[in-house]
């Protein structure tokens, strides 16, 4: 076996040496970016990979999206750090595509550019009152409690109301509900941002409504997150048993859909079981199904502030495409609340020079190759331009989804290298060119070693508070520690 | 699975030599030579740590050294087979990484992802495993290409009855643009 391993090793190193140098830039250092980098480095021994990110910190949503009470999910950063420390890989933070550098500049310097910058905006409902104070997107709220420097001053008011309505029933909705409802002492030892912990300490939110347009057979969350929230200490769960009745069609679908079936079973069990270990700090979680937000209601006492949501009751109908859609019944119902979190989906932001499908919020692509034009049967690709992650397939899925997603994009990059679509014979400025250009523009690049300083500082501050880390939450502080 | 006495002993020696090398810098690995990574102290320890701690005593084959290991074959997505010896009590995820077998392990065995998904190739062996816990099933929900005999590699722990088990690493590639994207209805 040892000999076999050795042979394999020698074989590998030979195939690497034989390759020409290929310079690839990845935009975005979340899971999609890092999995892409890892797979390129593995697949092509001559590849030199640079990852740029607009933040001074790497790891994208692993840092600013994954809930603070899910530390196990963040372990993947160990793997990503090993990729960043590979001799053929570099990370350059604080570099914003479209501002620090344009896409055309980037494409001129690298053999290939992979866009993996995710989805940093939100879907909107487009209903009256959406601009009222007290209404946030779940993304902003998540960024706030995770210490993202763009939302550290969000300061949602958790004191003036005891009720929050969360629109959506996916995992992000469950995350924000859990953060609002979980006993504080359980959050205090996580890497939650200190401003969020302080606000939650003073929070008067006792009642949370998780509202979905469709029924429990269509709930978008997964069993793990649901099981977790159902098990919160001192939390009373409310589910209308009538909502759990399902049609024959739904029954058939649940049989073939393992995730939905298990979620449905958990909800059914929770609806009938008696509350466990309720304490004096009792809080309530209501699962509300078959409700579509119609209008946000403005407070009479506090002008400009939300006071509730006007919902239309729905029924679920099968569409021609086999999807179950919520259809309005023209019956309405109000829910009073002082805080609304819209968890109805993320949306990517286009960047100049890239085709974009505004409706889907993705870059048109086939297997990660960016489409330039489609004329009948003739498909034209943007040479040397690729996408991965949410920008490629829309904002769904888990971290591991990006592993498969990157595998596909990288397989196509390698194919394009082998077929000469991407030429490795031309010598391009790559990393040196990028750094020169950024220096000329006075951009303070944050390399991976500088992130190491932030990382160490955060861990030191965290250890004083029995937290895994105390995140630096402002641009100023992040850059001061990184570049100091 | 036929393995000659010679190659068995040889691979054991090699594995032991390798193991001791890799073990050296690790101080916190609980029981096995979790060689692929220094464990991060910020996070929870392996959850399967307590499983099968007595199975070594029940082994009944050949010499002392033989008792400690079972034969496991990994079959990768191209159908290429690799046979390894796995010490009792070691998870298939750890074993794969110690032997340079490409099995993802994003959460390093803390039951928080589905990346170490393996398919037990024979039902007979699958039935010898403990039932998956709710927590493992929650993660299997999210695994690509789930089958009736799917398990997480981090939750399959070497025990004598599993000697000869064959594990397929599922093919990851699928066309995400076509079947991976589920548009949300609005």
XYZ file of C-alpha atoms in Angstrom:
670
model
C 0.000 0.000 0.000
C 2.826 2.343 0.838
C 4.349 1.681 -2.556
C 1.026 2.257 -4.190
C 0.705 5.564 -2.367
C 4.194 6.557 -3.376
C 3.532 5.737 -7.023
C 0.331 7.676 -6.957
C 2.179 10.594 -5.441
C 4.918 10.536 -8.059
C 2.342 10.210 -10.801
C 0.507 13.216 -9.468
C 3.549 15.404 -9.180
C 4.576 14.521 -12.732
C 1.256 15.471 -14.149
C 1.495 18.732 -12.249
C 4.963 19.606 -13.448
C 3.980 18.969 -17.029
C 1.298 21.641 -16.960
C 1.618 25.207 -18.128
C 0.876 28.035 -15.776
C -2.755 29.095 -15.713
C -3.791 32.177 -13.769
C -7.260 32.171 -12.362
C -9.039 34.763 -10.282
C -12.031 33.889 -8.134
C -14.314 36.695 -6.986
C -15.772 35.882 -3.586
C -14.306 33.849 -0.742
C -17.371 32.025 0.526
C -17.906 28.282 0.167
C -18.430 28.531 -3.609
C -15.176 30.477 -4.040
C -13.088 28.265 -1.786
C -14.429 24.973 -3.131
C -13.710 26.264 -6.638
C -10.165 27.176 -5.626
C -9.588 23.821 -3.967
C -10.802 21.900 -6.981
C -8.809 23.968 -9.497
C -5.617 23.500 -7.483
C -6.241 19.755 -7.315
C -7.157 19.402 -10.966
C -4.396 21.519 -12.514
C -0.852 21.501 -11.240
C -0.013 24.698 -13.110
C -2.922 26.710 -11.786
C -2.259 29.805 -9.730
C -5.417 30.897 -7.978
C -6.162 34.302 -6.479
C -9.321 34.828 -4.478
C -10.537 38.393 -4.006
C -13.249 39.501 -1.609
C -14.804 42.878 -0.914
C -14.556 42.242 2.844
C -11.279 42.215 4.766
C -12.371 38.795 6.077
C -12.691 35.522 4.166
C -15.320 32.728 4.187
C -18.442 34.673 3.153
C -21.610 33.266 4.619
C -19.732 30.767 6.790
C -18.741 33.812 8.800
C -21.724 36.104 8.284
C -24.540 33.684 7.474
C -24.183 30.525 9.545
C -25.892 31.036 12.899
C -23.609 31.650 15.900
C -25.020 28.601 17.674
C -23.933 26.346 14.808
C -20.162 26.242 15.408
C -19.849 22.756 13.884
C -21.014 24.107 10.548
C -18.154 26.605 10.598
C -15.489 23.914 10.977
C -15.242 23.902 7.188
C -13.157 27.085 7.494
C -10.261 24.841 8.576
C -10.389 23.221 5.165
C -10.701 26.588 3.424
C -7.752 27.957 5.395
C -5.593 25.083 4.167
C -6.571 26.014 0.610
C -5.695 29.677 1.231
C -2.331 28.622 2.655
C -1.488 26.565 -0.424
C 1.581 28.003 -2.129
C -0.330 28.417 -5.373
C -3.276 30.221 -3.779
C -3.672 33.773 -2.493
C -6.438 35.688 -0.776
C -6.830 39.416 -1.232
C -9.500 41.008 0.925
C -10.863 44.542 0.831
C -10.976 44.387 -2.966
C -14.339 45.306 -4.437
C -15.153 44.203 -7.960
C -16.603 47.116 -9.892
C -14.877 49.681 -7.697
C -11.327 48.652 -6.746
C -11.083 46.883 -10.077
C -13.402 46.394 -13.014
C -14.323 43.043 -14.423
C -12.743 43.880 -17.776
C -9.474 44.759 -16.034
C -9.603 41.492 -14.155
C -10.349 39.460 -17.259
C -7.468 41.082 -19.079
C -5.051 39.985 -16.335
C -6.162 36.395 -15.810
C -6.676 33.371 -18.040
C -9.982 32.793 -16.338
C -12.227 34.602 -13.878
C -14.767 32.760 -11.719
C -17.541 34.865 -10.213
C -18.602 33.397 -6.881
C -19.739 36.503 -5.032
C -23.086 35.076 -3.971
C -26.243 36.992 -3.245
C -25.891 40.127 -1.176
C -29.343 41.559 -1.654
C -32.909 40.521 -0.985
C -36.085 39.673 -2.773
C -38.833 42.146 -2.084
C -42.539 41.523 -1.601
C -43.601 44.655 -3.401
C -46.589 45.292 -1.132
C -47.703 48.527 0.562
C -45.884 49.520 3.733
C -42.741 47.521 3.019
C -40.632 50.587 3.791
C -41.962 51.065 7.346
C -39.491 51.105 10.220
C -39.235 47.828 12.070
C -39.249 45.768 8.875
C -35.950 44.156 7.960
C -34.789 41.492 5.597
C -33.633 38.378 7.412
C -30.282 38.835 5.654
C -29.726 42.199 7.355
C -30.753 40.771 10.704
C -28.440 37.775 10.244
C -25.563 40.047 9.198
C -26.281 42.162 12.268
C -26.090 39.327 14.805
C -23.130 37.823 12.955
C -21.160 41.068 13.082
C -21.001 41.802 9.350
C -19.467 45.285 9.102
C -22.236 46.504 6.769
C -24.978 45.829 9.319
C -23.309 46.396 12.664
C -25.310 49.587 13.161
C -28.690 48.113 12.191
C -29.895 48.340 15.824
C -33.263 46.631 15.436
C -35.639 47.658 18.190
C -36.348 44.549 20.257
C -37.578 46.471 23.284
C -40.755 48.260 22.214
C -42.616 45.125 21.184
C -43.182 41.620 22.445
C -44.094 40.171 19.055
C -42.082 39.463 15.924
C -43.450 38.179 12.632
C -41.068 36.259 10.416
C -42.189 35.878 6.819
C -40.952 32.588 5.421
C -40.376 29.154 6.866
C -37.021 28.174 5.441
C -33.848 27.557 7.414
C -32.919 31.239 7.526
C -36.334 31.999 9.029
C -35.755 29.298 11.615
C -32.281 30.658 12.361
C -33.534 34.159 13.108
C -36.459 32.796 15.130
C -34.060 30.674 17.160
C -31.783 33.609 17.871
C -34.791 35.637 19.061
C -36.142 32.821 21.239
C -33.153 30.943 22.561
C -32.230 31.437 26.234
C -29.593 34.144 26.342
C -27.083 32.078 28.308
C -26.944 29.639 25.407
C -26.067 32.401 22.967
C -23.622 34.125 25.289
C -20.942 31.501 24.675
C -21.196 31.624 20.870
C -19.435 33.999 18.476
C -22.543 36.205 18.246
C -21.688 39.895 17.820
C -21.537 41.681 21.176
C -23.970 44.416 20.055
C -26.504 41.685 19.196
C -26.020 39.912 22.489
C -26.568 43.191 24.343
C -29.743 43.908 22.366
C -31.061 40.384 22.932
C -30.378 40.758 26.625
C -32.811 43.647 26.703
C -35.206 42.081 24.229
C -38.886 41.983 25.126
C -39.761 39.647 22.260
C -41.737 36.770 23.746
C -43.862 35.744 20.814
C -42.660 34.835 17.329
C -44.840 33.974 14.362
C -43.281 31.978 11.534
C -45.579 32.583 8.613
C -45.682 30.624 5.361
C -47.832 31.010 2.294
C -48.214 27.293 1.907
C -48.820 24.377 4.257
C -46.732 22.111 6.470
C -46.316 19.692 3.564
C -44.426 22.408 1.638
C -42.357 23.915 4.454
C -38.937 24.855 3.101
C -36.878 24.168 6.221
C -34.914 21.007 6.945
C -35.437 18.563 9.793
C -32.261 19.501 11.654
C -33.145 23.169 12.062
C -36.767 22.353 12.839
C -35.853 19.748 15.458
C -33.544 22.295 17.014
C -36.106 25.061 17.403
C -38.790 22.657 18.627
C -36.407 21.620 21.393
C -35.663 25.101 22.778
C -36.013 25.213 26.541
C -39.114 26.947 27.839
C -40.589 27.430 24.385
C -44.246 26.665 23.769
C -44.997 25.568 20.208
C -48.294 26.436 18.573
C -49.456 24.653 15.449
C -53.096 24.507 14.363
C -53.963 20.860 14.006
C -56.395 21.740 11.225
C -53.444 23.017 9.165
C -51.881 19.573 9.254
C -54.626 17.954 7.203
C -53.172 17.078 3.835
C -54.650 16.127 0.500
C -54.161 12.760 -1.177
C -51.808 14.407 -3.680
C -49.739 15.862 -0.871
C -49.646 12.493 0.834
C -48.287 10.920 -2.331
C -45.702 13.668 -2.675
C -44.556 13.353 0.914
C -43.919 9.657 0.340
C -41.436 10.444 -2.381
C -39.852 13.492 -0.731
C -37.800 12.450 2.252
C -36.943 15.948 3.520
C -40.503 17.240 3.334
C -41.866 14.031 4.844
C -39.581 14.216 7.851
C -40.313 17.923 8.332
C -44.032 17.227 8.155
C -43.714 14.405 10.671
C -41.835 16.652 13.091
C -44.477 19.369 12.793
C -47.271 16.848 13.329
C -45.563 15.475 16.388
C -44.972 18.963 17.779
C -48.640 19.905 17.256
C -49.847 17.092 19.456
C -47.136 16.746 22.072
C -47.306 18.624 25.353
C -44.752 21.377 25.969
C -41.540 20.264 27.597
C -39.813 21.741 30.630
C -41.529 25.117 30.537
C -39.973 27.649 32.840
C -41.013 31.059 34.021
C -39.175 32.522 31.005
C -41.713 30.977 28.722
C -41.812 32.148 25.144
C -44.154 31.239 22.314
C -43.528 30.169 18.768
C -46.459 30.031 16.378
C -46.228 28.229 13.067
C -48.746 29.965 10.844
C -49.548 28.345 7.524
C -51.582 29.416 4.476
C -51.059 33.170 4.899
C -49.792 35.614 2.284
C -48.725 39.093 3.374
C -50.923 41.691 1.757
C -50.161 44.999 3.458
C -47.886 46.105 6.271
C -49.890 48.089 8.808
C -48.569 51.346 10.166
C -48.662 52.133 13.864
C -51.075 54.831 14.992
C -48.926 55.787 17.980
C -45.551 55.607 16.288
C -45.747 57.195 12.881
C -43.734 55.436 10.204
C -43.388 52.298 12.278
C -44.868 48.889 11.554
C -47.677 47.709 13.836
C -48.777 44.535 12.118
C -49.247 42.560 8.948
C -52.475 42.187 7.027
C -52.537 38.640 5.621
C -54.654 36.989 2.987
C -55.540 33.380 3.727
C -54.511 30.961 1.024
C -55.139 27.476 -0.183
C -52.572 25.322 -1.938
C -53.252 24.331 -5.538
C -51.277 22.182 -7.934
C -49.982 24.005 -10.972
C -49.384 22.535 -14.416
C -45.687 22.255 -13.639
C -46.439 20.027 -10.661
C -45.649 22.752 -8.144
C -47.958 23.538 -5.298
C -48.820 27.207 -5.324
C -50.514 29.320 -2.696
C -53.683 30.913 -4.051
C -55.505 33.727 -2.264
C -59.004 33.190 -0.876
C -59.905 36.863 -0.356
C -60.279 36.207 3.339
C -58.032 38.350 5.458
C -56.554 38.348 8.921
C -54.241 40.698 10.832
C -51.303 39.876 13.062
C -50.104 42.615 15.386
C -46.354 42.961 15.801
C -43.608 45.528 16.205
C -40.899 43.704 14.286
C -41.026 42.015 10.888
C -38.236 39.949 9.399
C -38.663 39.048 5.753
C -37.038 35.729 5.050
C -38.248 35.271 1.507
C -34.987 34.770 -0.303
C -31.660 36.359 -1.156
C -30.858 37.958 -4.475
C -27.618 38.483 -6.350
C -26.461 41.895 -7.475
C -25.255 42.238 -11.077
C -21.822 43.611 -11.851
C -20.921 45.651 -14.916
C -19.861 43.541 -17.853
C -21.726 40.364 -16.984
C -24.981 39.153 -18.491
C -27.621 38.903 -15.780
C -31.093 37.442 -15.463
C -32.828 39.963 -13.192
C -35.848 37.753 -12.605
C -33.872 34.749 -11.433
C -31.112 36.894 -9.950
C -28.440 34.726 -11.554
C -25.837 34.951 -14.290
C -27.007 32.898 -17.283
C -24.731 29.905 -17.592
C -24.442 26.331 -18.651
C -22.569 24.253 -16.121
C -20.809 27.366 -14.848
C -19.742 28.683 -18.285
C -21.190 32.166 -18.628
C -23.514 32.506 -21.599
C -22.949 35.430 -23.852
C -25.627 34.891 -26.419
C -28.033 32.243 -27.563
C -29.098 32.322 -31.218
C -31.307 29.361 -31.939
C -29.197 26.273 -31.400
C -25.989 28.262 -31.328
C -24.708 28.957 -27.845
C -21.943 31.471 -27.353
C -19.970 31.562 -24.113
C -18.020 34.401 -22.530
C -14.480 33.175 -23.022
C -12.695 32.579 -19.731
C -15.616 33.698 -17.570
C -17.340 31.321 -15.173
C -19.747 31.344 -12.239
C -20.206 29.207 -9.162
C -22.499 29.118 -6.139
C -25.579 31.242 -5.660
C -24.746 33.526 -8.552
C -24.824 30.447 -10.770
C -27.812 28.506 -9.483
C -29.797 30.852 -7.272
C -29.753 31.345 -3.501
C -30.645 27.857 -2.282
C -28.846 24.908 -0.802
C -26.355 24.240 1.939
C -22.589 24.653 2.123
C -22.062 21.184 0.666
C -24.147 22.107 -2.378
C -21.271 24.368 -3.375
C -18.923 21.422 -3.357
C -20.842 19.796 -6.173
C -21.449 23.124 -7.830
C -17.713 23.894 -7.855
C -16.921 20.449 -9.156
C -19.071 21.108 -12.189
C -17.667 24.578 -12.882
C -14.084 23.380 -12.450
C -14.624 20.357 -14.717
C -15.679 22.789 -17.440
C -12.742 25.122 -16.797
C -10.343 22.186 -17.089
C -12.067 21.051 -20.267
C -11.677 24.548 -21.710
C -7.979 24.543 -20.792
C -7.459 21.138 -22.390
C -9.270 22.180 -25.532
C -7.367 25.420 -25.795
C -10.394 27.673 -25.241
C -8.416 29.150 -22.372
C -4.884 29.562 -23.542
C -2.059 28.935 -21.126
C 0.595 29.916 -23.643
C -0.001 33.651 -23.317
C 1.755 35.139 -20.317
C -0.665 37.293 -18.354
C 0.091 39.691 -15.490
C -2.073 37.716 -13.011
C -1.300 38.257 -9.331
C 1.549 40.749 -9.850
C -0.572 42.763 -12.252
C -3.522 42.770 -9.888
C -1.457 43.914 -6.921
C 0.222 46.607 -9.003
C -3.104 47.941 -10.215
C -4.561 47.928 -6.705
C -1.490 49.683 -5.343
C -1.851 52.358 -8.023
C -5.423 52.873 -6.923
C -4.403 53.049 -3.255
C -6.469 50.018 -2.324
C -5.370 48.558 1.001
C -5.276 44.880 0.143
C -5.777 42.487 3.073
C -3.834 39.274 2.421
C -4.602 36.022 4.206
C -1.808 36.644 6.723
C -3.507 39.911 7.701
C -6.788 38.079 8.188
C -4.720 35.905 10.537
C -4.188 38.992 12.702
C -7.917 39.676 12.820
C -8.558 36.016 13.568
C -6.069 36.014 16.437
C -7.386 39.280 17.852
C -10.958 38.030 17.755
C -10.023 34.784 19.466
C -8.107 36.622 22.183
C -11.015 38.954 22.856
C -13.389 35.990 22.807
C -11.396 33.973 25.304
C -11.905 36.698 27.898
C -15.648 36.228 27.593
C -15.769 32.468 27.208
C -16.681 32.915 23.550
C -14.906 31.185 20.647
C -14.274 34.654 19.219
C -15.453 38.220 19.674
C -15.922 39.479 16.140
C -14.622 42.826 15.008
C -17.741 44.359 13.554
C -16.756 47.619 11.911
C -14.769 48.312 8.775
C -12.557 50.690 10.693
C -11.589 48.179 13.338
C -11.196 45.299 10.908
C -8.844 47.311 8.716
C -6.972 48.739 11.690
C -6.198 45.283 13.074
C -5.567 43.694 9.679
C -3.265 46.381 8.352
C -1.794 47.583 11.634
C -11.932 -10.070 -0.514
C -8.590 -11.804 -0.883
C -5.521 -10.195 0.516
C -2.294 -12.128 0.784
C -0.710 -12.586 4.166
C 2.304 -10.674 2.931
C 0.482 -7.627 1.743
C -1.640 -7.640 4.871
C 1.410 -7.522 7.097
C 3.132 -5.095 4.814
C 0.294 -2.679 4.753
C -0.040 -2.933 8.486
C 3.560 -2.040 8.975
C 3.203 0.816 6.577
C 0.059 2.005 8.218
C 1.629 1.781 11.634
C 4.688 3.697 10.518
C 2.465 6.264 8.910
C 0.170 6.357 11.893
C 2.917 7.046 14.368
C 4.272 9.802 12.186
C 0.942 11.427 11.907
C -0.045 10.925 15.482
C 2.968 12.690 16.831
C 1.856 16.316 16.663
C -1.640 15.595 17.824
C -2.380 15.959 21.452
C -6.103 16.338 21.512
C -7.316 13.541 19.217
C -9.430 11.475 21.547
C -8.705 7.864 20.666
C -7.738 7.296 17.122
C -5.111 8.859 14.992
C -7.290 11.518 13.506
C -4.556 12.447 11.147
C -6.072 14.802 8.703
C -6.343 17.808 10.931
C -5.512 19.301 14.252
C -8.802 19.459 16.072
C -10.116 22.897 16.663
C -10.612 23.446 20.342
C -13.333 25.964 19.753
C -15.670 23.298 18.542
C -17.320 20.234 19.947
C -15.377 17.001 20.087
C -16.324 14.043 17.929
C -19.737 12.894 18.932
C -19.105 9.235 18.315
C -16.230 9.140 20.756
C -17.920 6.741 23.122
C -19.173 4.212 20.603
C -17.755 0.714 20.327
C -15.123 1.246 22.913
C -15.201 -2.415 23.925
C -15.363 -4.095 20.559
C -11.630 -4.639 20.370
C -11.898 -7.187 23.136
C -14.417 -9.235 21.194
C -12.350 -9.702 18.074
C -11.425 -13.291 17.478
C -9.103 -13.412 14.490
C -5.466 -14.430 14.147
C -2.812 -12.532 16.081
C -3.042 -9.543 18.366
C -2.400 -7.032 15.637
C -5.012 -8.621 13.394
C -7.613 -8.175 16.081
C -7.208 -4.465 15.933
C -8.069 -3.888 12.292
C -10.685 -4.705 9.731
C -10.545 -4.653 5.973
C -12.505 -1.889 4.263
C -12.788 -1.204 0.547
C -13.635 2.237 -0.757
C -14.952 2.466 -4.297
C -14.622 5.940 -5.755
C -16.887 7.545 -8.313
C -14.814 6.176 -11.196
C -15.205 2.662 -9.823
C -11.595 2.507 -8.666
C -11.214 0.360 -5.559
C -8.919 0.937 -2.655
C -8.588 -1.538 0.149
C -7.423 -0.294 3.522
C -7.029 -1.653 7.040
C -9.019 0.250 9.608
C -8.332 0.050 13.346
C -11.355 -0.845 15.437
C -13.106 2.199 16.801
C -11.995 4.414 13.923
C -14.639 6.100 11.808
C -14.651 5.567 8.058
C -14.130 9.298 7.605
C -10.950 9.255 9.675
C -9.810 6.063 7.977
C -10.378 7.519 4.522
C -8.398 10.637 5.328
C -5.531 8.699 6.864
C -5.294 6.796 3.622
C -5.592 9.755 1.262
C -8.967 8.639 0.030
C -10.946 11.567 -1.242
C -13.935 11.691 1.023
C -15.063 15.168 1.997
C -15.409 15.935 5.678
C -16.418 19.569 5.923
C -17.453 19.450 9.598
C -14.728 16.973 10.583
C -17.106 14.394 11.927
C -19.244 16.608 14.142
C -22.486 15.553 12.464
C -23.164 18.960 10.989
C -22.883 18.259 7.256
C -23.509 15.545 4.737
C -20.250 15.612 2.832
C -18.878 12.269 4.061
C -21.843 10.411 2.602
C -20.973 6.808 1.702
C -23.104 4.028 0.303
C -22.761 0.625 1.925
C -22.579 -1.653 -1.109
C -23.986 -4.793 0.481
C -27.242 -4.794 2.375
C -25.838 -7.557 4.564
C -23.225 -5.163 5.935
C -25.647 -2.268 6.135
C -27.809 -4.355 8.451
C -24.866 -4.917 10.757
C -24.690 -1.188 11.498
C -26.492 0.513 14.312
C -29.602 2.351 13.151
C -28.770 5.922 12.166
C -29.775 8.454 14.824
C -32.283 11.218 14.081
C -29.355 13.609 13.848
C -27.606 11.468 11.233
C -30.850 11.085 9.300
C -31.280 14.864 9.365
C -27.929 15.180 7.623
C -28.573 12.294 5.233
C -31.685 14.204 4.125
C -29.300 16.641 2.462
C -26.880 14.154 0.927
C -26.559 13.935 -2.820
C -27.634 10.681 -4.406
C -29.118 9.242 -1.235
C -29.797 5.485 -1.338
C -31.398 2.930 0.952
C -27.975 1.985 2.297
C -26.517 5.477 2.633
C -24.666 6.437 5.799
C -22.355 9.194 6.932
C -18.751 8.018 6.918
C -18.128 9.718 10.262
C -20.841 7.623 11.906
C -19.691 4.232 10.630
C -17.195 2.996 13.182
C -14.960 -0.012 12.535
C -16.049 -3.091 14.463
C -15.192 -6.739 13.841
C -18.495 -7.620 12.123
C -17.775 -5.010 9.475
C -14.610 -6.738 8.250
C -14.835 -6.794 4.450
C -17.308 -3.925 4.146
C -17.384 -2.092 0.805
C -18.257 1.589 0.702
C -19.005 3.550 -2.442
C -18.254 7.263 -2.530
C -21.141 8.677 -4.538
C -20.497 10.549 -7.746
C -20.913 14.221 -6.950
C -21.223 15.670 -10.409
C -24.648 16.542 -11.536
C -25.911 19.268 -13.713
C -26.735 21.917 -11.154
C -28.193 24.249 -13.747
C -30.813 21.702 -14.661
C -31.785 19.705 -11.638
C -30.049 21.379 -8.743
C -31.929 24.637 -8.934
C -35.362 24.754 -7.406
C -37.065 28.044 -8.080
C -39.127 29.303 -5.199
C -42.755 29.998 -6.001
C -43.963 33.525 -5.417
